[in-house]
Amino acid sequence: DGGITQSPKYLFRKEGQNVTLSCEQNLNHDAMYWYRQDPGQGLRLIYYSQIVNDFQKGDIAEGYSVSREKKESFPLTVTSAQKNPTAFYLCASQQVGGSYDTQYFGPGTRLTVL
Amino acid sequence: AQSVTQPDIHITVSEGASLELRCNYSYGATPYLFWYVQSPGQGLQLLLKYFSGDTLVQGIKGFEAEFKRSQSSFNLRKPSVHWSDAAEYFCAVGEGYQKVTFGTGTKLQVIP
């Protein structure tokens, strides 16, 4: 089955710790995205990558970091600098080039800071 | 800058009744428009999209949406709601590959 997987589904972090959220896709999509979702605020873009070894900050990148060493993988690290990290995190991917395509989403990771 | 407004935070409908969820956007050119649905604790699933052509688009699960340029709207409709349609619905507008703006969502409750 083609799709996007995110792990873990639930993640708990103590204050001051860094945590890494996994996102893997087997859709052969070029672009990948990380969004943060908070109640009543919709989705906000954290980082995106359109090609391996390249990524760009989104609207709320402070306190987060990413890497894109492989086309299939786009892990997100929530650092201790992120002051309010408790949220639902969604990863998405999209084919780039040719006609415009849709973003497809993974099932999400809920991060809770204890 | 592009923006999306979903004026209804929460809507309650009876099972079997018709449904219309409102979406207004602000964007200078012809936008790429989307409706997604999200069940609690899940990711977003694409219901339908509008890129060009026929302004009435059909999607999955019996949903449709109509693009009205004059009103900057892209409202989602369903003739007869089922209990399984209870979820949160997001309208989104895309300008480019990195510029997809989402509305704040409308939660749909379906009562028997």
PDB file of C-alpha atoms in Angstrom:
ATOM      1  CA  ASP A   1       0.000   0.000   0.000  1.00  0.00           C
ATOM      2  CA  GLY A   2       1.246   3.462  -0.851  1.00  0.00           C
ATOM      3  CA  GLY A   3       0.996   6.089   1.796  1.00  0.00           C
ATOM      4  CA  ILE A   4       2.507   8.157   4.552  1.00  0.00           C
ATOM      5  CA  THR A   5       3.382   6.767   7.949  1.00  0.00           C
ATOM      6  CA  GLN A   6       4.096   8.743  11.080  1.00  0.00           C
ATOM      7  CA  SER A   7       5.491   7.393  14.312  1.00  0.00           C
ATOM      8  CA  PRO A   8       4.917   7.285  17.112  1.00  0.00           C
ATOM      9  CA  LYS A   9       1.200   7.985  17.304  1.00  0.00           C
ATOM     10  CA  TYR A  10       1.562   9.381  20.834  1.00  0.00           C
ATOM     11  CA  LEU A  11       4.693  10.922  22.301  1.00  0.00           C
ATOM     12  CA  PHE A  12       5.374  12.321  25.727  1.00  0.00           C
ATOM     13  CA  ARG A  13       8.238  14.640  26.443  1.00  0.00           C
ATOM     14  CA  LYS A  14       9.648  16.124  29.573  1.00  0.00           C
ATOM     15  CA  GLU A  15      10.488  19.789  29.540  1.00  0.00           C
ATOM     16  CA  GLY A  16      14.013  20.421  28.277  1.00  0.00           C
ATOM     17  CA  GLN A  17      14.145  17.315  26.098  1.00  0.00           C
ATOM     18  CA  ASN A  18      14.439  17.118  22.359  1.00  0.00           C
ATOM     19  CA  VAL A  19      12.193  14.628  20.588  1.00  0.00           C
ATOM     20  CA  THR A  20      12.086  13.452  16.990  1.00  0.00           C
ATOM     21  CA  LEU A  21       8.933  12.644  15.063  1.00  0.00           C
ATOM     22  CA  SER A  22       9.215  10.271  12.142  1.00  0.00           C
ATOM     23  CA  CYS A  23       7.569  10.688   8.731  1.00  0.00           C
ATOM     24  CA  GLU A  24       8.028   8.210   5.888  1.00  0.00           C
ATOM     25  CA  GLN A  25       6.328   8.084   2.492  1.00  0.00           C
ATOM     26  CA  ASN A  26       6.413   5.506  -0.284  1.00  0.00           C
ATOM     27  CA  LEU A  27       4.484   7.598  -2.798  1.00  0.00           C
ATOM     28  CA  ASN A  28       7.701   8.715  -4.515  1.00  0.00           C
ATOM     29  CA  HIS A  29       6.706  12.317  -3.857  1.00  0.00           C
ATOM     30  CA  ASP A  30       9.322  15.013  -4.102  1.00  0.00           C
ATOM     31  CA  ALA A  31       7.908  17.455  -1.558  1.00  0.00           C
ATOM     32  CA  MET A  32       7.242  16.859   2.109  1.00  0.00           C
ATOM     33  CA  TYR A  33       5.747  19.104   4.776  1.00  0.00           C
ATOM     34  CA  TRP A  34       5.313  19.366   8.522  1.00  0.00           C
ATOM     35  CA  TYR A  35       2.288  21.069  10.011  1.00  0.00           C
ATOM     36  CA  ARG A  36       1.271  21.790  13.550  1.00  0.00           C
ATOM     37  CA  GLN A  37      -2.397  21.639  14.497  1.00  0.00           C
ATOM     38  CA  ASP A  38      -3.854  23.294  17.576  1.00  0.00           C
ATOM     39  CA  PRO A  39      -7.565  23.397  18.441  1.00  0.00           C
ATOM     40  CA  GLY A  40      -9.348  26.203  16.625  1.00  0.00           C
ATOM     41  CA  GLN A  41      -6.261  27.276  14.669  1.00  0.00           C
ATOM     42  CA  GLY A  42      -6.245  25.020  11.653  1.00  0.00           C
ATOM     43  CA  LEU A  43      -2.895  23.843  10.320  1.00  0.00           C
ATOM     44  CA  ARG A  44       0.259  25.922  10.424  1.00  0.00           C
ATOM     45  CA  LEU A  45       3.314  25.135   8.332  1.00  0.00           C
ATOM     46  CA  ILE A  46       6.526  24.399  10.238  1.00  0.00           C
ATOM     47  CA  TYR A  47       8.974  23.280   7.533  1.00  0.00           C
ATOM     48  CA  TYR A  48       8.855  21.975   4.001  1.00  0.00           C
ATOM     49  CA  SER A  49      11.233  20.295   1.611  1.00  0.00           C
ATOM     50  CA  GLN A  50      10.921  20.057  -2.151  1.00  0.00           C
ATOM     51  CA  ILE A  51      14.056  18.044  -2.769  1.00  0.00           C
ATOM     52  CA  VAL A  52      16.537  15.900  -0.899  1.00  0.00           C
ATOM     53  CA  ASN A  53      19.073  17.823   1.184  1.00  0.00           C
ATOM     54  CA  ASP A  54      17.082  21.020   0.949  1.00  0.00           C
ATOM     55  CA  PHE A  55      14.353  22.432   3.182  1.00  0.00           C
ATOM     56  CA  GLN A  56      12.745  25.762   3.976  1.00  0.00           C
ATOM     57  CA  LYS A  57      11.214  27.347   7.042  1.00  0.00           C
ATOM     58  CA  GLY A  58       7.484  27.724   7.182  1.00  0.00           C
ATOM     59  CA  ASP A  59       5.458  30.137   9.264  1.00  0.00           C
ATOM     60  CA  ILE A  60       6.335  28.742  12.706  1.00  0.00           C
ATOM     61  CA  ALA A  61       9.806  27.164  12.407  1.00  0.00           C
ATOM     62  CA  GLU A  62      11.259  28.497  15.661  1.00  0.00           C
ATOM     63  CA  GLY A  63      12.108  25.665  18.053  1.00  0.00           C
ATOM     64  CA  TYR A  64      11.965  22.994  15.350  1.00  0.00           C
ATOM     65  CA  SER A  65      14.517  21.391  13.052  1.00  0.00           C
ATOM     66  CA  VAL A  66      14.309  18.947  10.135  1.00  0.00           C
ATOM     67  CA  SER A  67      16.493  16.932   7.819  1.00  0.00           C
ATOM     68  CA  ARG A  68      15.899  15.434   4.378  1.00  0.00           C
ATOM     69  CA  GLU A  69      18.648  12.910   3.710  1.00  0.00           C
ATOM     70  CA  LYS A  70      16.380  10.538   1.803  1.00  0.00           C
ATOM     71  CA  LYS A  71      13.458  11.203  -0.492  1.00  0.00           C
ATOM     72  CA  GLU A  72      11.201   8.961   1.571  1.00  0.00           C
ATOM     73  CA  SER A  73      11.955  10.436   4.986  1.00  0.00           C
ATOM     74  CA  PHE A  74      11.472  13.854   6.607  1.00  0.00           C
ATOM     75  CA  PRO A  75      11.943  13.676  10.387  1.00  0.00           C
ATOM     76  CA  LEU A  76      11.016  16.605  12.606  1.00  0.00           C
ATOM     77  CA  THR A  77      12.867  17.389  15.822  1.00  0.00           C
ATOM     78  CA  VAL A  78      11.076  19.396  18.460  1.00  0.00           C
ATOM     79  CA  THR A  79      13.794  21.073  20.482  1.00  0.00           C
ATOM     80  CA  SER A  80      13.768  22.391  24.012  1.00  0.00           C
ATOM     81  CA  ALA A  81      13.641  25.878  22.495  1.00  0.00           C
ATOM     82  CA  GLN A  82      10.022  25.295  21.457  1.00  0.00           C
ATOM     83  CA  LYS A  83       8.154  26.833  24.356  1.00  0.00           C
ATOM     84  CA  ASN A  84       4.754  25.297  23.769  1.00  0.00           C
ATOM     85  CA  PRO A  85       5.221  22.042  21.876  1.00  0.00           C
ATOM     86  CA  THR A  86       2.072  20.221  22.970  1.00  0.00           C
ATOM     87  CA  ALA A  87       0.101  19.796  19.746  1.00  0.00           C
ATOM     88  CA  PHE A  88      -0.893  17.406  16.981  1.00  0.00           C
ATOM     89  CA  TYR A  89       1.745  17.164  14.253  1.00  0.00           C
ATOM     90  CA  LEU A  90       0.897  16.240  10.700  1.00  0.00           C
ATOM     91  CA  CYS A  91       3.239  15.280   7.903  1.00  0.00           C
ATOM     92  CA  ALA A  92       2.237  15.604   4.255  1.00  0.00           C
ATOM     93  CA  SER A  93       3.747  14.891   0.875  1.00  0.00           C
ATOM     94  CA  GLN A  94       3.101  16.132  -2.637  1.00  0.00           C
ATOM     95  CA  GLN A  95       4.340  15.442  -6.118  1.00  0.00           C
ATOM     96  CA  VAL A  96       6.137  18.404  -7.656  1.00  0.00           C
ATOM     97  CA  GLY A  97       6.315  19.242 -11.325  1.00  0.00           C
ATOM     98  CA  GLY A  98       3.853  18.946 -14.146  1.00  0.00           C
ATOM     99  CA  SER A  99       0.303  19.745 -13.163  1.00  0.00           C
ATOM    100  CA  TYR A 100      -0.400  20.852  -9.629  1.00  0.00           C
ATOM    101  CA  ASP A 101      -1.139  18.010  -7.269  1.00  0.00           C
ATOM    102  CA  THR A 102      -2.662  17.611  -3.879  1.00  0.00           C
ATOM    103  CA  GLN A 103      -0.970  17.283  -0.518  1.00  0.00           C
ATOM    104  CA  TYR A 104      -1.555  13.902   1.106  1.00  0.00           C
ATOM    105  CA  PHE A 105      -1.417  13.543   4.863  1.00  0.00           C
ATOM    106  CA  GLY A 106      -0.155  11.007   7.350  1.00  0.00           C
ATOM    107  CA  PRO A 107      -2.139   9.939  10.432  1.00  0.00           C
ATOM    108  CA  GLY A 108      -0.381  12.368  12.779  1.00  0.00           C
ATOM    109  CA  THR A 109       1.589  12.309  16.029  1.00  0.00           C
ATOM    110  CA  ARG A 110       0.218  13.784  19.222  1.00  0.00           C
ATOM    111  CA  LEU A 111       2.988  15.279  21.334  1.00  0.00           C
ATOM    112  CA  THR A 112       2.396  16.069  24.980  1.00  0.00           C
ATOM    113  CA  VAL A 113       4.862  17.836  27.236  1.00  0.00           C
ATOM    114  CA  LEU A 114       4.735  16.643  30.796  1.00  0.00           C
TER     115      LEU A 114
ATOM    116  CA  ALA B   1      -1.536  37.171   1.322  1.00  0.00           C
ATOM    117  CA  GLN B   2      -4.026  34.431   0.784  1.00  0.00           C
ATOM    118  CA  SER B   3      -6.478  33.552   3.540  1.00  0.00           C
ATOM    119  CA  VAL B   4      -9.340  31.158   4.147  1.00  0.00           C
ATOM    120  CA  THR B   5     -12.385  31.786   6.314  1.00  0.00           C
ATOM    121  CA  GLN B   6     -14.694  29.111   7.603  1.00  0.00           C
ATOM    122  CA  PRO B   7     -17.292  31.144   9.470  1.00  0.00           C
ATOM    123  CA  ASP B   8     -18.980  28.222  11.201  1.00  0.00           C
ATOM    124  CA  ILE B   9     -16.937  26.687  14.006  1.00  0.00           C
ATOM    125  CA  HIS B  10     -19.539  24.053  14.809  1.00  0.00           C
ATOM    126  CA  ILE B  11     -22.608  22.793  12.920  1.00  0.00           C
ATOM    127  CA  THR B  12     -25.221  20.278  14.022  1.00  0.00           C
ATOM    128  CA  VAL B  13     -27.496  18.541  11.532  1.00  0.00           C
ATOM    129  CA  SER B  14     -29.928  15.674  11.733  1.00  0.00           C
ATOM    130  CA  GLU B  15     -29.113  12.456   9.965  1.00  0.00           C
ATOM    131  CA  GLY B  16     -30.657  12.526   6.504  1.00  0.00           C
ATOM    132  CA  ALA B  17     -30.733  16.310   6.330  1.00  0.00           C
ATOM    133  CA  SER B  18     -28.783  18.312   3.788  1.00  0.00           C
ATOM    134  CA  LEU B  19     -25.500  19.980   4.640  1.00  0.00           C
ATOM    135  CA  GLU B  20     -23.652  23.054   3.471  1.00  0.00           C
ATOM    136  CA  LEU B  21     -20.325  24.121   4.944  1.00  0.00           C
ATOM    137  CA  ARG B  22     -19.130  27.579   4.036  1.00  0.00           C
ATOM    138  CA  CYS B  23     -15.698  28.589   2.869  1.00  0.00           C
ATOM    139  CA  ASN B  24     -14.522  31.994   1.676  1.00  0.00           C
ATOM    140  CA  TYR B  25     -11.036  32.695   0.434  1.00  0.00           C
ATOM    141  CA  SER B  26      -8.931  35.677  -0.367  1.00  0.00           C
ATOM    142  CA  TYR B  27      -6.528  35.303  -3.247  1.00  0.00           C
ATOM    143  CA  GLY B  28      -5.729  37.400  -6.272  1.00  0.00           C
ATOM    144  CA  ALA B  29      -5.583  34.805  -9.012  1.00  0.00           C
ATOM    145  CA  THR B  30      -7.547  31.642  -9.654  1.00  0.00           C
ATOM    146  CA  PRO B  31      -6.801  29.486  -6.647  1.00  0.00           C
ATOM    147  CA  TYR B  32      -6.378  25.803  -6.147  1.00  0.00           C
ATOM    148  CA  LEU B  33      -9.133  24.884  -3.676  1.00  0.00           C
ATOM    149  CA  PHE B  34      -9.511  21.855  -1.458  1.00  0.00           C
ATOM    150  CA  TRP B  35     -11.789  20.331   1.125  1.00  0.00           C
ATOM    151  CA  TYR B  36     -10.353  17.866   3.624  1.00  0.00           C
ATOM    152  CA  VAL B  37     -12.042  15.849   6.362  1.00  0.00           C
ATOM    153  CA  GLN B  38     -10.468  14.823   9.664  1.00  0.00           C
ATOM    154  CA  SER B  39     -11.787  12.282  12.123  1.00  0.00           C
ATOM    155  CA  PRO B  40     -10.662  12.699  15.745  1.00  0.00           C
ATOM    156  CA  GLY B  41      -6.998  11.866  16.216  1.00  0.00           C
ATOM    157  CA  GLN B  42      -6.508  11.147  12.522  1.00  0.00           C
ATOM    158  CA  GLY B  43      -4.838  12.769   9.568  1.00  0.00           C
ATOM    159  CA  LEU B  44      -6.595  14.743   6.863  1.00  0.00           C
ATOM    160  CA  GLN B  45      -8.319  12.972   3.994  1.00  0.00           C
ATOM    161  CA  LEU B  46      -8.949  14.782   0.725  1.00  0.00           C
ATOM    162  CA  LEU B  47     -12.648  15.040  -0.130  1.00  0.00           C
ATOM    163  CA  LEU B  48     -12.383  17.013  -3.349  1.00  0.00           C
ATOM    164  CA  LYS B  49     -10.406  19.661  -5.163  1.00  0.00           C
ATOM    165  CA  TYR B  50     -10.865  22.393  -7.716  1.00  0.00           C
ATOM    166  CA  PHE B  51      -8.080  23.400 -10.047  1.00  0.00           C
ATOM    167  CA  SER B  52      -9.912  24.636 -13.142  1.00  0.00           C
ATOM    168  CA  GLY B  53     -12.826  23.837 -15.442  1.00  0.00           C
ATOM    169  CA  ASP B  54     -16.289  22.918 -14.243  1.00  0.00           C
ATOM    170  CA  THR B  55     -17.049  24.941 -11.139  1.00  0.00           C
ATOM    171  CA  LEU B  56     -19.099  22.152  -9.572  1.00  0.00           C
ATOM    172  CA  VAL B  57     -16.799  19.386  -8.431  1.00  0.00           C
ATOM    173  CA  GLN B  58     -17.713  15.990  -7.126  1.00  0.00           C
ATOM    174  CA  GLY B  59     -15.787  14.274  -4.393  1.00  0.00           C
ATOM    175  CA  ILE B  60     -15.762  11.135  -2.348  1.00  0.00           C
ATOM    176  CA  LYS B  61     -18.465  10.065   0.102  1.00  0.00           C
ATOM    177  CA  GLY B  62     -21.173  11.907  -1.829  1.00  0.00           C
ATOM    178  CA  PHE B  63     -19.783  15.398  -1.268  1.00  0.00           C
ATOM    179  CA  GLU B  64     -19.681  18.181  -3.828  1.00  0.00           C
ATOM    180  CA  ALA B  65     -18.477  21.756  -3.825  1.00  0.00           C
ATOM    181  CA  GLU B  66     -19.095  24.757  -6.027  1.00  0.00           C
ATOM    182  CA  PHE B  67     -16.519  27.378  -6.864  1.00  0.00           C
ATOM    183  CA  LYS B  68     -18.061  30.846  -7.157  1.00  0.00           C
ATOM    184  CA  ARG B  69     -15.478  33.370  -8.229  1.00  0.00           C
ATOM    185  CA  SER B  70     -17.795  36.362  -7.786  1.00  0.00           C
ATOM    186  CA  GLN B  71     -18.357  35.445  -4.153  1.00  0.00           C
ATOM    187  CA  SER B  72     -14.834  34.075  -3.480  1.00  0.00           C
ATOM    188  CA  SER B  73     -16.505  30.996  -2.093  1.00  0.00           C
ATOM    189  CA  PHE B  74     -16.064  27.257  -2.275  1.00  0.00           C
ATOM    190  CA  ASN B  75     -18.896  25.794  -0.214  1.00  0.00           C
ATOM    191  CA  LEU B  76     -19.131  22.077   0.502  1.00  0.00           C
ATOM    192  CA  ARG B  77     -22.492  20.321   0.203  1.00  0.00           C
ATOM    193  CA  LYS B  78     -24.047  16.939   0.753  1.00  0.00           C
ATOM    194  CA  PRO B  79     -27.712  16.160   0.046  1.00  0.00           C
ATOM    195  CA  SER B  80     -28.198  13.666   2.871  1.00  0.00           C
ATOM    196  CA  VAL B  81     -25.865  13.410   5.850  1.00  0.00           C
ATOM    197  CA  HIS B  82     -24.962  10.104   7.459  1.00  0.00           C
ATOM    198  CA  TRP B  83     -23.883   9.622  11.063  1.00  0.00           C
ATOM    199  CA  SER B  84     -20.427   8.615   9.798  1.00  0.00           C
ATOM    200  CA  ASP B  85     -19.957  12.119   8.346  1.00  0.00           C
ATOM    201  CA  ALA B  86     -19.430  13.539  11.828  1.00  0.00           C
ATOM    202  CA  ALA B  87     -15.904  14.950  11.720  1.00  0.00           C
ATOM    203  CA  GLU B  88     -14.028  18.197  11.259  1.00  0.00           C
ATOM    204  CA  TYR B  89     -13.863  19.708   7.798  1.00  0.00           C
ATOM    205  CA  PHE B  90     -11.126  21.968   6.510  1.00  0.00           C
ATOM    206  CA  CYS B  91     -11.149  24.193   3.484  1.00  0.00           C
ATOM    207  CA  ALA B  92      -7.769  25.084   1.990  1.00  0.00           C
ATOM    208  CA  VAL B  93      -6.420  27.297  -0.768  1.00  0.00           C
ATOM    209  CA  GLY B  94      -3.162  26.645  -2.576  1.00  0.00           C
ATOM    210  CA  GLU B  95      -1.047  29.177  -4.379  1.00  0.00           C
ATOM    211  CA  GLY B  96       2.055  27.150  -4.943  1.00  0.00           C
ATOM    212  CA  TYR B  97       3.704  24.030  -3.669  1.00  0.00           C
ATOM    213  CA  GLN B  98       4.577  25.525  -0.328  1.00  0.00           C
ATOM    214  CA  LYS B  99       1.738  27.958   0.043  1.00  0.00           C
ATOM    215  CA  VAL B 100      -1.333  26.072   1.130  1.00  0.00           C
ATOM    216  CA  THR B 101      -3.425  27.960   3.638  1.00  0.00           C
ATOM    217  CA  PHE B 102      -5.972  26.124   5.739  1.00  0.00           C
ATOM    218  CA  GLY B 103      -9.114  27.418   7.351  1.00  0.00           C
ATOM    219  CA  THR B 104      -9.706  26.913  11.039  1.00  0.00           C
ATOM    220  CA  GLY B 105     -12.148  24.088  10.434  1.00  0.00           C
ATOM    221  CA  THR B 106     -15.839  23.339  10.976  1.00  0.00           C
ATOM    222  CA  LYS B 107     -16.848  20.552  13.341  1.00  0.00           C
ATOM    223  CA  LEU B 108     -19.893  18.655  12.158  1.00  0.00           C
ATOM    224  CA  GLN B 109     -22.138  16.890  14.630  1.00  0.00           C
ATOM    225  CA  VAL B 110     -24.827  14.534  13.301  1.00  0.00           C
ATOM    226  CA  ILE B 111     -27.800  13.748  15.513  1.00  0.00           C
ATOM    227  CA  PRO B 112     -30.100  10.765  14.979  1.00  0.00           C
TER     228      PRO B 112
END
